[in-house]
Amino acid sequence: MYNIFFYETDIGTIGIRENGKYITNIYFSKFNTDDNIVETYLIKKGIMQINEYLQGKRNKFDLPLDLKGTEFQNKVWNELRNIPYGETRSYKDIAVAIGNENASRAIGMANNRNPIPIIIPCHRVVGSNGKLVGYAGGLDIKEKLLNIENVELKKGE
């Protein structure tokens, strides 16, 4: 059985879901669920680290994660974890890093399916022109996360 708890943060509602041993999901909205709505030790540890990150006091997460996805998705998500705090990579950069340089579009789809955003930093992936593109939590949240990390964003056309 899964446990979940929702919090109001500086970037809006965050839901953290865990299975008793690992964090399995982070959500950007509150919703009805059959999960146990309970604030467990692991969920508290997760929100504490996320809040520290949002306040600019943390640049690495130390949480047990359980990522469920295809082999390709897991390869992408693991590569995202290699993007240093305060830096970005393009979809093409990620494709090259995983040895599939023509997979930029598939990288975008894997990013969209990332079950643990913020901690698995898909917000650090930008268009090849350096501009913000796509984010499951919305571009406004992506921009806020990158601003926390002092990333210089390209504006305009």
Tab-separated table of N, CA and C in Angstrom:
chain	number	residue	atom	x	y	z
A	1	MET	N	0.837	-1.189	0.000
A	1	MET	CA	0.000	0.000	0.000
A	1	MET	C	0.883	1.255	0.000
A	2	TYR	N	0.387	2.262	-0.644
A	2	TYR	CA	1.127	3.515	-0.743
A	2	TYR	C	0.610	4.536	0.259
A	3	ASN	N	1.507	5.418	0.667
A	3	ASN	CA	1.173	6.551	1.518
A	3	ASN	C	1.444	7.819	0.727
A	4	ILE	N	0.643	8.841	0.957
A	4	ILE	CA	0.821	10.112	0.262
A	4	ILE	C	0.453	11.240	1.212
A	5	PHE	N	1.106	12.380	1.020
A	5	PHE	CA	0.735	13.561	1.794
A	5	PHE	C	0.993	14.777	0.918
A	6	PHE	N	0.149	15.785	1.084
A	6	PHE	CA	0.211	16.998	0.274
A	6	PHE	C	0.616	18.189	1.129
A	7	TYR	N	1.403	19.069	0.523
A	7	TYR	CA	1.904	20.257	1.215
A	7	TYR	C	1.731	21.473	0.328
A	8	GLU	N	1.599	22.632	0.949
A	8	GLU	CA	1.659	23.899	0.224
A	8	GLU	C	3.086	24.411	0.349
A	9	THR	N	3.704	24.714	-0.787
A	9	THR	CA	5.098	25.167	-0.807
A	9	THR	C	5.180	26.504	-1.536
A	10	ASP	N	6.393	27.017	-1.642
A	10	ASP	CA	6.631	28.274	-2.357
A	10	ASP	C	6.288	28.189	-3.840
A	11	ILE	N	6.211	26.977	-4.394
A	11	ILE	CA	5.868	26.825	-5.810
A	11	ILE	C	4.482	26.207	-5.995
A	12	GLY	N	3.717	26.107	-4.923
A	12	GLY	CA	2.377	25.528	-5.014
A	12	GLY	C	2.297	24.193	-4.305
A	13	THR	N	1.232	23.478	-4.568
A	13	THR	CA	0.992	22.187	-3.918
A	13	THR	C	1.992	21.150	-4.409
A	14	ILE	N	2.525	20.394	-3.442
A	14	ILE	CA	3.404	19.261	-3.743
A	14	ILE	C	2.846	18.056	-2.994
A	15	GLY	N	2.690	16.967	-3.712
A	15	GLY	CA	2.307	15.696	-3.106
A	15	GLY	C	3.492	14.750	-3.168
A	16	ILE	N	3.753	14.057	-2.072
A	16	ILE	CA	4.846	13.081	-2.037
A	16	ILE	C	4.232	11.722	-1.708
A	17	ARG	N	4.566	10.736	-2.545
A	17	ARG	CA	4.030	9.383	-2.379
A	17	ARG	C	5.181	8.423	-2.114
A	18	GLU	N	4.955	7.485	-1.198
A	18	GLU	CA	5.979	6.490	-0.882
A	18	GLU	C	5.341	5.135	-0.633
A	19	ASN	N	6.183	4.083	-0.700
A	19	ASN	CA	5.684	2.715	-0.542
A	19	ASN	C	6.148	2.046	0.747
A	20	GLY	N	6.609	2.831	1.698
A	20	GLY	CA	7.111	2.269	2.949
A	20	GLY	C	8.629	2.213	3.012
A	21	LYS	N	9.273	2.167	1.840
A	21	LYS	CA	10.733	2.117	1.783
A	21	LYS	C	11.317	3.201	0.883
A	22	TYR	N	10.572	3.574	-0.156
A	22	TYR	CA	11.091	4.481	-1.174
A	22	TYR	C	10.060	5.535	-1.553
A	23	ILE	N	10.548	6.713	-1.938
A	23	ILE	CA	9.671	7.697	-2.555
A	23	ILE	C	9.437	7.226	-3.982
A	24	THR	N	8.169	7.210	-4.387
A	24	THR	CA	7.815	6.702	-5.716
A	24	THR	C	7.316	7.791	-6.652
A	25	ASN	N	6.756	8.863	-6.098
A	25	ASN	CA	6.183	9.915	-6.940
A	25	ASN	C	6.191	11.257	-6.231
A	26	ILE	N	6.296	12.301	-7.040
A	26	ILE	CA	6.060	13.667	-6.574
A	26	ILE	C	5.063	14.277	-7.546
A	27	TYR	N	4.063	14.938	-7.001
A	27	TYR	CA	2.993	15.537	-7.806
A	27	TYR	C	2.944	17.039	-7.558
A	28	PHE	N	2.437	17.768	-8.569
A	28	PHE	CA	2.300	19.219	-8.469
A	28	PHE	C	0.859	19.647	-8.221
A	29	SER	N	0.028	18.748	-7.728
A	29	SER	CA	-1.353	19.118	-7.412
A	29	SER	C	-1.929	18.113	-6.424
A	30	LYS	N	-3.004	18.520	-5.799
A	30	LYS	CA	-3.724	17.643	-4.877
A	30	LYS	C	-4.820	16.948	-5.666
A	31	PHE	N	-5.099	15.702	-5.326
A	31	PHE	CA	-6.130	14.940	-6.030
A	31	PHE	C	-6.674	13.867	-5.097
A	32	ASN	N	-7.819	13.317	-5.466
A	32	ASN	CA	-8.406	12.222	-4.693
A	32	ASN	C	-7.617	10.947	-4.971
A	33	THR	N	-7.405	10.162	-3.928
A	33	THR	CA	-6.590	8.964	-4.053
A	33	THR	C	-7.075	7.894	-3.079
A	34	ASP	N	-6.784	6.642	-3.426
A	34	ASP	CA	-7.060	5.526	-2.517
A	34	ASP	C	-5.866	5.246	-1.609
A	35	ASP	N	-4.757	5.965	-1.818
A	35	ASP	CA	-3.586	5.804	-0.960
A	35	ASP	C	-3.907	6.266	0.458
A	36	ASN	N	-3.125	5.783	1.418
A	36	ASN	CA	-3.243	6.281	2.789
A	36	ASN	C	-2.738	7.722	2.815
A	37	ILE	N	-3.553	8.646	3.262
A	37	ILE	CA	-3.112	10.031	3.376
A	37	ILE	C	-2.544	10.197	4.772
A	38	VAL	N	-1.231	10.043	4.839
A	38	VAL	CA	-0.542	10.067	6.120
A	38	VAL	C	0.861	10.632	5.915
A	39	GLU	N	1.313	11.407	6.872
A	39	GLU	CA	2.641	12.020	6.813
A	39	GLU	C	3.637	11.089	7.502
A	40	THR	N	4.281	10.225	6.724
A	40	THR	CA	5.246	9.269	7.265
A	40	THR	C	6.607	9.940	7.461
A	41	TYR	N	7.500	9.233	8.120
A	41	TYR	CA	8.856	9.732	8.319
A	41	TYR	C	9.520	10.038	6.979
A	42	LEU	N	9.390	9.122	6.017
A	42	LEU	CA	10.038	9.303	4.715
A	42	LEU	C	9.442	10.490	3.960
A	43	ILE	N	8.142	10.653	4.023
A	43	ILE	CA	7.503	11.796	3.364
A	43	ILE	C	7.957	13.098	4.030
A	44	LYS	N	8.029	13.115	5.358
A	44	LYS	CA	8.520	14.312	6.065
A	44	LYS	C	9.947	14.639	5.659
A	45	LYS	N	10.787	13.611	5.540
A	45	LYS	CA	12.171	13.812	5.111
A	45	LYS	C	12.194	14.387	3.690
A	46	GLY	N	11.298	13.893	2.833
A	46	GLY	CA	11.219	14.390	1.465
A	46	GLY	C	10.824	15.849	1.403
A	47	ILE	N	9.784	16.242	2.127
A	47	ILE	CA	9.341	17.642	2.056
A	47	ILE	C	10.370	18.560	2.714
A	48	MET	N	11.055	18.076	3.750
A	48	MET	CA	12.094	18.884	4.379
A	48	MET	C	13.190	19.199	3.352
A	49	GLN	N	13.629	18.178	2.610
A	49	GLN	CA	14.685	18.391	1.626
A	49	GLN	C	14.193	19.261	0.460
A	50	ILE	N	12.969	19.062	0.031
A	50	ILE	CA	12.426	19.899	-1.048
A	50	ILE	C	12.325	21.349	-0.593
A	51	ASN	N	11.851	21.580	0.616
A	51	ASN	CA	11.772	22.961	1.125
A	51	ASN	C	13.157	23.591	1.244
A	52	GLU	N	14.145	22.830	1.697
A	52	GLU	CA	15.511	23.351	1.755
A	52	GLU	C	15.993	23.723	0.355
A	53	TYR	N	15.689	22.892	-0.622
A	53	TYR	CA	16.049	23.190	-2.012
A	53	TYR	C	15.357	24.475	-2.477
A	54	LEU	N	14.059	24.582	-2.207
A	54	LEU	CA	13.299	25.763	-2.640
A	54	LEU	C	13.813	27.041	-1.980
A	55	GLN	N	14.411	26.922	-0.793
A	55	GLN	CA	14.973	28.079	-0.090
A	55	GLN	C	16.428	28.336	-0.491
A	56	GLY	N	16.956	27.536	-1.423
A	56	GLY	CA	18.335	27.709	-1.871
A	56	GLY	C	19.364	27.167	-0.899
A	57	LYS	N	18.952	26.318	0.028
A	57	LYS	CA	19.855	25.787	1.050
A	57	LYS	C	20.328	24.365	0.757
A	58	ARG	N	19.845	23.753	-0.323
A	58	ARG	CA	20.206	22.365	-0.649
A	58	ARG	C	20.370	22.255	-2.153
A	59	ASN	N	21.439	21.580	-2.578
A	59	ASN	CA	21.602	21.362	-4.013
A	59	ASN	C	21.701	19.891	-4.397
A	60	LYS	N	21.607	18.992	-3.410
A	60	LYS	CA	21.573	17.547	-3.659
A	60	LYS	C	20.545	16.926	-2.731
A	61	PHE	N	19.905	15.884	-3.233
A	61	PHE	CA	18.913	15.177	-2.433
A	61	PHE	C	19.481	13.839	-1.983
A	62	ASP	N	19.080	13.447	-0.785
A	62	ASP	CA	19.526	12.189	-0.209
A	62	ASP	C	18.284	11.423	0.244
A	63	LEU	N	17.583	10.851	-0.730
A	63	LEU	CA	16.335	10.150	-0.447
A	63	LEU	C	16.313	8.831	-1.216
A	64	PRO	N	15.773	7.784	-0.631
A	64	PRO	CA	15.650	6.526	-1.363
A	64	PRO	C	14.510	6.641	-2.386
A	65	LEU	N	14.812	6.308	-3.636
A	65	LEU	CA	13.839	6.452	-4.710
A	65	LEU	C	13.566	5.110	-5.368
A	66	ASP	N	12.338	4.927	-5.817
A	66	ASP	CA	11.953	3.743	-6.579
A	66	ASP	C	11.357	4.239	-7.888
A	67	LEU	N	12.153	4.168	-8.945
A	67	LEU	CA	11.728	4.640	-10.262
A	67	LEU	C	11.198	3.475	-11.076
A	68	LYS	N	9.943	3.563	-11.480
A	68	LYS	CA	9.326	2.523	-12.293
A	68	LYS	C	9.117	3.081	-13.693
A	69	GLY	N	9.813	2.517	-14.647
A	69	GLY	CA	9.680	2.942	-16.031
A	69	GLY	C	10.330	1.927	-16.942
A	70	THR	N	10.312	2.228	-18.227
A	70	THR	CA	10.958	1.350	-19.191
A	70	THR	C	12.478	1.456	-19.035
A	71	GLU	N	13.169	0.570	-19.687
A	71	GLU	CA	14.642	0.617	-19.653
A	71	GLU	C	15.130	1.965	-20.186
A	72	PHE	N	14.528	2.431	-21.283
A	72	PHE	CA	14.912	3.712	-21.863
A	72	PHE	C	14.636	4.857	-20.893
A	73	GLN	N	13.439	4.885	-20.307
A	73	GLN	CA	13.094	5.945	-19.359
A	73	GLN	C	14.076	5.967	-18.199
A	74	ASN	N	14.391	4.814	-17.655
A	74	ASN	CA	15.330	4.759	-16.528
A	74	ASN	C	16.716	5.254	-16.922
A	75	LYS	N	17.130	4.957	-18.146
A	75	LYS	CA	18.418	5.448	-18.639
A	75	LYS	C	18.405	6.975	-18.687
A	76	VAL	N	17.307	7.537	-19.187
A	76	VAL	CA	17.174	9.000	-19.256
A	76	VAL	C	17.150	9.592	-17.856
A	77	TRP	N	16.311	9.040	-16.980
A	77	TRP	CA	16.185	9.584	-15.625
A	77	TRP	C	17.510	9.518	-14.875
A	78	ASN	N	18.266	8.452	-15.072
A	78	ASN	CA	19.578	8.353	-14.426
A	78	ASN	C	20.533	9.408	-14.975
A	79	GLU	N	20.447	9.687	-16.262
A	79	GLU	CA	21.301	10.723	-16.853
A	79	GLU	C	20.924	12.105	-16.325
A	80	LEU	N	19.630	12.344	-16.110
A	80	LEU	CA	19.195	13.631	-15.566
A	80	LEU	C	19.849	13.893	-14.212
A	81	ARG	N	20.050	12.854	-13.454
A	81	ARG	CA	20.657	12.993	-12.124
A	81	ARG	C	22.116	13.436	-12.211
A	82	ASN	N	22.709	13.310	-13.395
A	82	ASN	CA	24.104	13.733	-13.592
A	82	ASN	C	24.230	15.203	-13.950
A	83	ILE	N	23.105	15.886	-14.199
A	83	ILE	CA	23.177	17.311	-14.531
A	83	ILE	C	23.437	18.078	-13.231
A	84	PRO	N	24.551	18.777	-13.149
A	84	PRO	CA	24.873	19.488	-11.903
A	84	PRO	C	23.865	20.600	-11.579
A	85	TYR	N	23.697	20.844	-10.314
A	85	TYR	CA	22.890	21.958	-9.812
A	85	TYR	C	23.372	23.235	-10.486
A	86	GLY	N	22.433	24.042	-10.955
A	86	GLY	CA	22.793	25.319	-11.555
A	86	GLY	C	23.185	25.238	-13.018
A	87	GLU	N	23.078	24.056	-13.618
A	87	GLU	CA	23.407	23.892	-15.033
A	87	GLU	C	22.208	23.300	-15.763
A	88	THR	N	22.210	23.462	-17.084
A	88	THR	CA	21.172	22.853	-17.902
A	88	THR	C	21.825	22.024	-18.999
A	89	ARG	N	21.013	21.176	-19.603
A	89	ARG	CA	21.414	20.398	-20.772
A	89	ARG	C	20.241	20.446	-21.747
A	90	SER	N	20.551	20.285	-23.022
A	90	SER	CA	19.492	20.210	-24.028
A	90	SER	C	19.021	18.750	-24.137
A	91	TYR	N	17.881	18.579	-24.785
A	91	TYR	CA	17.389	17.220	-25.041
A	91	TYR	C	18.422	16.462	-25.873
A	92	LYS	N	19.042	17.150	-26.809
A	92	LYS	CA	20.086	16.544	-27.652
A	92	LYS	C	21.278	16.118	-26.797
A	93	ASP	N	21.683	16.958	-25.830
A	93	ASP	CA	22.793	16.599	-24.936
A	93	ASP	C	22.496	15.296	-24.202
A	94	ILE	N	21.268	15.157	-23.717
A	94	ILE	CA	20.880	13.935	-22.986
A	94	ILE	C	20.899	12.749	-23.930
A	95	ALA	N	20.374	12.943	-25.155
A	95	ALA	CA	20.356	11.869	-26.139
A	95	ALA	C	21.769	11.373	-26.427
A	96	VAL	N	22.699	12.303	-26.628
A	96	VAL	CA	24.099	11.943	-26.891
A	96	VAL	C	24.687	11.218	-25.676
A	97	ALA	N	24.400	11.712	-24.485
A	97	ALA	CA	24.962	11.128	-23.254
A	97	ALA	C	24.515	9.687	-23.039
A	98	ILE	N	23.305	9.346	-23.491
A	98	ILE	CA	22.842	7.961	-23.310
A	98	ILE	C	23.142	7.098	-24.535
A	99	GLY	N	23.864	7.680	-25.516
A	99	GLY	CA	24.289	6.910	-26.672
A	99	GLY	C	23.233	6.743	-27.750
A	100	ASN	N	22.275	7.666	-27.808
A	100	ASN	CA	21.209	7.580	-28.812
A	100	ASN	C	20.940	8.990	-29.322
A	101	GLU	N	21.858	9.533	-30.106
A	101	GLU	CA	21.828	10.958	-30.447
A	101	GLU	C	20.619	11.413	-31.234
A	102	ASN	N	19.845	10.494	-31.785
A	102	ASN	CA	18.637	10.876	-32.527
A	102	ASN	C	17.371	10.753	-31.686
A	103	ALA	N	17.512	10.639	-30.385
A	103	ALA	CA	16.363	10.367	-29.519
A	103	ALA	C	15.841	11.598	-28.783
A	104	SER	N	16.112	12.794	-29.291
A	104	SER	CA	15.708	14.013	-28.576
A	104	SER	C	14.215	14.026	-28.241
A	105	ARG	N	13.385	13.649	-29.180
A	105	ARG	CA	11.928	13.652	-28.933
A	105	ARG	C	11.562	12.623	-27.863
A	106	ALA	N	12.172	11.455	-27.930
A	106	ALA	CA	11.920	10.411	-26.925
A	106	ALA	C	12.413	10.847	-25.550
A	107	ILE	N	13.501	11.636	-25.525
A	107	ILE	CA	14.002	12.179	-24.256
A	107	ILE	C	12.926	13.077	-23.653
A	108	GLY	N	12.302	13.905	-24.497
A	108	GLY	CA	11.223	14.773	-24.038
A	108	GLY	C	10.076	13.971	-23.439
A	109	MET	N	9.723	12.875	-24.076
A	109	MET	CA	8.629	12.035	-23.556
A	109	MET	C	9.017	11.384	-22.230
A	110	ALA	N	10.263	10.943	-22.129
A	110	ALA	CA	10.728	10.348	-20.862
A	110	ALA	C	10.724	11.402	-19.762
A	111	ASN	N	11.135	12.622	-20.084
A	111	ASN	CA	11.092	13.715	-19.104
A	111	ASN	C	9.662	13.935	-18.632
A	112	ASN	N	8.728	13.943	-19.569
A	112	ASN	CA	7.325	14.163	-19.250
A	112	ASN	C	6.779	13.078	-18.317
A	113	ARG	N	7.345	11.891	-18.389
A	113	ARG	CA	6.881	10.765	-17.567
A	113	ARG	C	7.682	10.614	-16.266
A	114	ASN	N	8.613	11.515	-16.018
A	114	ASN	CA	9.436	11.455	-14.811
A	114	ASN	C	8.517	11.455	-13.582
A	115	PRO	N	8.521	10.362	-12.792
A	115	PRO	CA	7.609	10.281	-11.649
A	115	PRO	C	8.065	11.075	-10.424
A	116	ILE	N	9.327	11.528	-10.428
A	116	ILE	CA	9.861	12.191	-9.238
A	116	ILE	C	10.545	13.498	-9.643
A	117	PRO	N	9.746	14.460	-10.190
A	117	PRO	CA	10.355	15.734	-10.578
A	117	PRO	C	10.945	16.464	-9.372
A	118	ILE	N	11.764	17.416	-9.630
A	118	ILE	CA	12.572	18.192	-8.687
A	118	ILE	C	13.759	17.343	-8.240
A	119	ILE	N	13.494	16.185	-7.643
A	119	ILE	CA	14.576	15.319	-7.173
A	119	ILE	C	15.311	14.696	-8.358
A	120	ILE	N	14.568	14.216	-9.349
A	120	ILE	CA	15.135	13.830	-10.641
A	120	ILE	C	14.956	15.080	-11.499
A	121	PRO	N	16.020	15.858	-11.714
A	121	PRO	CA	15.890	17.245	-12.177
A	121	PRO	C	15.600	17.426	-13.671
A	122	CYS	N	14.435	16.983	-14.113
A	122	CYS	CA	14.065	17.175	-15.515
A	122	CYS	C	13.872	18.655	-15.839
A	123	HIS	N	13.720	19.496	-14.811
A	123	HIS	CA	13.603	20.947	-15.052
A	123	HIS	C	14.903	21.533	-15.599
A	124	ARG	N	15.992	20.795	-15.500
A	124	ARG	CA	17.287	21.288	-15.994
A	124	ARG	C	17.487	21.006	-17.485
A	125	VAL	N	16.480	20.447	-18.144
A	125	VAL	CA	16.578	20.179	-19.576
A	125	VAL	C	15.814	21.271	-20.320
A	126	VAL	N	16.526	21.914	-21.245
A	126	VAL	CA	15.968	23.039	-22.003
A	126	VAL	C	16.113	22.762	-23.495
A	127	GLY	N	15.510	23.606	-24.304
A	127	GLY	CA	15.631	23.470	-25.751
A	127	GLY	C	17.065	23.698	-26.201
A	128	SER	N	17.382	23.258	-27.412
A	128	SER	CA	18.750	23.400	-27.919
A	128	SER	C	19.156	24.866	-28.060
A	129	ASN	N	18.149	25.764	-28.113
A	129	ASN	CA	18.423	27.198	-28.181
A	129	ASN	C	18.563	27.817	-26.786
A	130	GLY	N	18.506	26.979	-25.742
A	130	GLY	CA	18.659	27.455	-24.372
A	130	GLY	C	17.385	27.988	-23.750
A	131	LYS	N	16.267	27.886	-24.449
A	131	LYS	CA	14.998	28.418	-23.948
A	131	LYS	C	14.181	27.335	-23.248
A	132	LEU	N	13.289	27.790	-22.397
A	132	LEU	CA	12.419	26.873	-21.673
A	132	LEU	C	11.440	26.207	-22.626
A	133	VAL	N	11.335	24.903	-22.505
A	133	VAL	CA	10.323	24.148	-23.240
A	133	VAL	C	9.799	23.060	-22.324
A	134	GLY	N	8.527	22.768	-22.442
A	134	GLY	CA	7.865	21.670	-21.754
A	134	GLY	C	8.274	21.367	-20.327
A	135	TYR	N	7.289	21.246	-19.469
A	135	TYR	CA	7.508	20.779	-18.103
A	135	TYR	C	6.169	20.347	-17.548
A	136	ALA	N	6.116	19.137	-17.002
A	136	ALA	CA	4.848	18.586	-16.510
A	136	ALA	C	4.214	19.479	-15.449
A	137	GLY	N	5.020	20.168	-14.662
A	137	GLY	CA	4.502	21.056	-13.623
A	137	GLY	C	4.148	22.441	-14.140
A	138	GLY	N	4.435	22.693	-15.417
A	138	GLY	CA	4.178	24.001	-16.019
A	138	GLY	C	5.466	24.794	-16.135
A	139	LEU	N	5.555	25.606	-17.188
A	139	LEU	CA	6.775	26.380	-17.429
A	139	LEU	C	7.054	27.396	-16.329
A	140	ASP	N	6.002	27.891	-15.671
A	140	ASP	CA	6.232	28.844	-14.583
A	140	ASP	C	6.987	28.182	-13.432
A	141	ILE	N	6.654	26.938	-13.121
A	141	ILE	CA	7.367	26.224	-12.048
A	141	ILE	C	8.788	25.892	-12.498
A	142	LYS	N	8.945	25.468	-13.755
A	142	LYS	CA	10.280	25.178	-14.280
A	142	LYS	C	11.164	26.414	-14.158
A	143	GLU	N	10.616	27.564	-14.534
A	143	GLU	CA	11.381	28.811	-14.451
A	143	GLU	C	11.744	29.131	-13.006
A	144	LYS	N	10.813	28.942	-12.073
A	144	LYS	CA	11.106	29.190	-10.658
A	144	LYS	C	12.222	28.279	-10.153
A	145	LEU	N	12.172	27.002	-10.531
A	145	LEU	CA	13.210	26.060	-10.089
A	145	LEU	C	14.578	26.455	-10.641
A	146	LEU	N	14.622	26.845	-11.902
A	146	LEU	CA	15.899	27.254	-12.490
A	146	LEU	C	16.387	28.572	-11.900
A	147	ASN	N	15.473	29.463	-11.551
A	147	ASN	CA	15.867	30.712	-10.889
A	147	ASN	C	16.466	30.437	-9.513
A	148	ILE	N	15.911	29.469	-8.790
A	148	ILE	CA	16.478	29.082	-7.491
A	148	ILE	C	17.935	28.679	-7.668
A	149	GLU	N	18.228	28.004	-8.793
A	149	GLU	CA	19.576	27.516	-9.062
A	149	GLU	C	20.431	28.578	-9.773
A	150	ASN	N	19.889	29.796	-9.917
A	150	ASN	CA	20.610	30.904	-10.573
A	150	ASN	C	21.027	30.582	-12.001
A	151	VAL	N	20.176	29.851	-12.713
A	151	VAL	CA	20.436	29.544	-14.121
A	151	VAL	C	20.030	30.750	-14.954
A	152	GLU	N	20.906	31.164	-15.852
A	152	GLU	CA	20.641	32.271	-16.772
A	152	GLU	C	19.724	31.750	-17.878
A	153	LEU	N	18.517	32.302	-17.947
A	153	LEU	CA	17.543	31.841	-18.936
A	153	LEU	C	17.523	32.762	-20.143
A	154	LYS	N	17.369	32.165	-21.318
A	154	LYS	CA	17.272	32.956	-22.554
A	154	LYS	C	15.820	33.355	-22.733
A	155	LYS	N	15.605	34.608	-23.106
A	155	LYS	CA	14.251	35.148	-23.273
A	155	LYS	C	14.017	35.497	-24.734
A	156	GLY	N	12.742	35.671	-25.086
A	156	GLY	CA	12.384	36.160	-26.410
A	156	GLY	C	12.483	35.097	-27.485
A	157	GLU	N	12.360	35.576	-28.724
A	157	GLU	CA	12.340	34.654	-29.867
A	157	GLU	C	13.731	34.244	-30.227
